[in-house]
Amino acid sequence: MSVTRREFLMGCSAALAALAAGQVSQLIFADQVRAAGSDEMLVVVFLRGGCDGLSLLSPYDDPAYRQARGELALPLTGANAPLRIDPRNSSYSTSSFGLNGKMPQLKELYDGGRLALVHACGLDDDTRSHFDAMDYIERGTPGNKATGSGWITRHLQSSGEAAGLLPALASGSATPASLLGYGGAVAMNNPRSFGISTYGRYNRAEEGYPVLKVLEGFYPGTGVNSLDVAGKRTIETIKAIRAANPGAYTPRSGVSYPTGSFGDALQTVAQVVKLEQGLRIATVDFGGWDTHESQAQSDGNGYLPDRLGMLSQGLYAFYNDLVDYQGRLTVVVMSEFGRRLGRNASNGTDHGHGNVMLVLGGAVNGGRVYGAWPGLQDLDQGQDLRITTDFRVVLGEIITRRLGNRNLGAIFPGLTAQIYQPLGLVNGADPGPISWASASDPLEIQQSPNLPRRLYLPMTGKC
Amino acid sequence: MTLTRRQLFGSGAALAASAVAAQTLLSAPEPALAACQALPPASPTSVAMNRLSNGMRARDLAAFNALGATPDERYERWVEQQLDPAAIDDSECEQRIAATRLKIRYETVNQVRPLDLLGASTEQLWTRVSDSMLAWEERIRPYNEVRVATWIRAVYSRRQLFEVLVDFWHNHFNVRATSEGNIAATWPVYDRLIRTHALGNFRTFTEEVGKSTAMMLYLDNASNRAAGGEGGNENYARELFELHTLGSDNYLKFYDNRGLIEPVSYGEERFPRGYIDDDVYEASRCFTGWTIANGRDGRPNTGEFVFKSDWHDTYPKTVLAVRPMEGIAPAPNIAPRQAGLADGQQVFDLVCFHPGTARHLCTRLARRLIADDPPRRVIDAAVEVWMANRRAPDQIRQVLRTILLAPECRTTYGAKMRRPLEAIWAYLRATEAQLPSDEESVGGDATRGGYWGSLFYNADLTGHRLFGWDTPTGHPDTASYWANTNALLVRWNNYYNMAQSWGGNVQIDIIGQTNLNEPCAQIVERWANRLCGFPIASWIQRDLATFLAFGGDVNAPPRPTSRAPDWGAIEGVHDRVRAMVHLLAMSPDFNLR
């Protein structure tokens, strides 16, 4: 027993020292609080599984594409023919480009100048592993999946105090790695049901919610562990939601979300936005993109086209549902990697590299495709679309020019001024010179190799 | 700048934590030490009951205590007993499974049926759903039966360690049962496969999983074939390397020249130190033709594994080959035109016998059985045993013995958080809950009586979805994932909801197990010991006793309030006692293991 106790004690003191160091760097961050952009909102939609960007925004008449894709190449005619767009980008003159035929809503947003596309974009790392790629992207440290915090966490920490009750929402059952280590994050499936169920007479306003009151004492939020912090956050959220008193959600008239978990998750975000609880950043997961098998039919129908249609319908509904907030809303859609140019023998596609990112919002310079198109002759590892734009460039521009946070070095350690060449995706100016100072918090950057996620220490009682 | 609590909180877990750190540095070191000393006490008993079992249960605790004179003696005998699950009489649990009825309702059908598909063969289950018009509810019925049986075993089985390990392997070789109708339809077979090999040999286990109908369909190897210039289907091969065996820590990505990959040694054997993308591609070629008999192309329609030789790529392949010397790429190590399954079986040998696989698996086991950040020494010891027994039929059992009997395992406590289902099962065990049996209708209402359906629905909302995790990683096994607002709130609510007729109709008689004539503090202490098995933090006990007294004396029995909320009724006290037990289950102490 003594061994363990001592180990824990050592673990505690080492961790506390580390935390103290983190505290110092936090103070430095706090002095750099940005001036503007305080009511801006960012929604990050992650397409999990590796969305096939070449079916989403397709070089549909490029002979190399048609030959490699065979039956999976988008049909040139018929109901599902690609929706041709004007890239307004000279590097895209090697072929025609079109959105998938199932995505007329995105075509409308693109033509209306609200949607920008960045092709041949993504994580500049060789990995073809879903889980490594997601970790690298969401922790914001390509090549390092053991980073103890997510990029959104570091953005929120380095941008000063969150004013509202609900600054960060993960619309779903749990928080993604991009919010790792952020105790202010709230994971929620549905605001309406976010309350305690227990014996009625001890759960009423008249007596001051006695059960909740005792529970609050259990989770002071000051212990050195994630359970304590999450418990406290849960109780705070219950109280905030109770005060806001959300009913069943009714989207704006005429808005039609797709049925299923993606549409539900978007509606949860929309409802929380309208509750006006200070939401600044939300994450939405949309899975099911790992199309190794039976991806689509030659007529352009099938599994992946349907999923792309759902994405298009969902984004369109969400954007129009939030018509009163569009001016301060940016939505970014990304995936861990694209899929291989060549079709496989199961009429699917295996893990690839470069992909397309979508940026939607009232302040987006849309109606353009950004980044350089590398073509389909010179492929990454001889098989996959190359990456010409690092995903951190896209996120970095939104973080600085919309969210008003110039601490890119802390948010994306390793990103340099040389890599970070903003594309002009969004309106707005930098809040000041970009700070490339990396986060020095050892908790954020270093971790025991045996511990894959955030530091966790045993329950420590009331501190 | 002044640090307010609010600012610190707003900045997140690390920062909330650093409030303590900063204050510690600025004032005195005592608070941090005091904090760390408030750990739940580690004892072999609480480790065996709360971490190696699904929680305290009076009967199992009594049996444990009868095993020897000292806690260590009991623990060691208990581990040995539990490592031989077949020798443990579990007839009571099996009788419960036999007596349980599960509702099925669709179109004009509304029945309660026994769990009679649990023992069916692949062919029986496959044939059962061959009618393409068969209702989805019928199609997934076998999976639902396994879910019910798994809950019953989790709560009542005496083979508690075995159930914990079965859950571990289900997550290690994760398949989402409802990702395809035919996977759900044959789920009892996959569950039996996991149970058969849970303590067996990893090499055998991995091949059997690879051939299983469930994995074949989930990771698409069923359609993996050699076809002209197009690649086969890499899905299974990639996850075999990345998740099932070597793990991504041994993934070296792309190498143009295998001669640059340095070797590692184990005794006389040499292995490349990791795998590259070419290993994935080449292994997927080795598995071409490994498929399912689905009635197409002359194959029988049984759902069983079959090797389709005309789909197999017969050219030579290179998988995990060791360079002959530095800078020189190795020749193909998988010969052309090998018969039948030889290519694939050679791949299984290469990945399963690799030392990187030993470390990946032993780390995962130790993470499950000891702590999120498991002690290095235990992993090293387990790796030794793993490697030395790679061909032994009881390899996994021997590795487990090494981990479980290590001092670090029995003296570490509270360094893991219960996942939602584990917490729910622990609550059911500690309260002697009676799981439901479905009814065709309630009060003539045919839409009611599906208690198990309600239980599953509510439990899934925690994010811990039995056999339902989407990706092949399986559920995360660390607190950093599970310590989130949704998973906490929904688990808290499950304790209450599942005892309601609309939420699962689980019978939990808290009042019948409480002596209401005892003082409030005593009642709290008894229930705290029931749920946790050790004296929980005194401040939590104090808060609960104050709540139970509700304005009265904590050293007197609970009394109804004369005005609101009880209006003098004893039912008010009953609700308060139940709410107190509910609060205990929501306490941090109960949620750690």
PDB file of C-alpha atoms in Angstrom, chain B residues 264-271 353 355 383-384 386-390:
ATOM      1  CA  VAL B 264      14.551  -5.286 -32.823  1.00  0.00           C
ATOM      2  CA  SER B 265      15.456  -8.568 -31.191  1.00  0.00           C
ATOM      3  CA  TYR B 266      13.746 -10.976 -28.890  1.00  0.00           C
ATOM      4  CA  GLY B 267      16.156 -13.782 -28.052  1.00  0.00           C
ATOM      5  CA  GLU B 268      17.316 -15.137 -31.394  1.00  0.00           C
ATOM      6  CA  GLU B 269      14.391 -13.665 -33.269  1.00  0.00           C
ATOM      7  CA  ARG B 270      14.505 -10.398 -35.184  1.00  0.00           C
ATOM      8  CA  PHE B 271      11.627  -8.174 -36.166  1.00  0.00           C
ATOM      9  CA  PHE B 353       4.343 -12.790 -32.165  1.00  0.00           C
ATOM     10  CA  PRO B 355       7.203  -7.800 -29.280  1.00  0.00           C
ATOM     11  CA  VAL B 383       5.428  -8.435 -21.653  1.00  0.00           C
ATOM     12  CA  GLU B 384       7.974 -11.029 -20.530  1.00  0.00           C
ATOM     13  CA  TRP B 386       3.378 -12.695 -22.945  1.00  0.00           C
ATOM     14  CA  MET B 387       6.425 -13.309 -25.137  1.00  0.00           C
ATOM     15  CA  ALA B 388       7.469 -16.480 -23.333  1.00  0.00           C
ATOM     16  CA  ASN B 389       3.987 -17.972 -23.787  1.00  0.00           C
ATOM     17  CA  ARG B 390       3.135 -16.852 -27.302  1.00  0.00           C
TER      18      ARG B 390
END
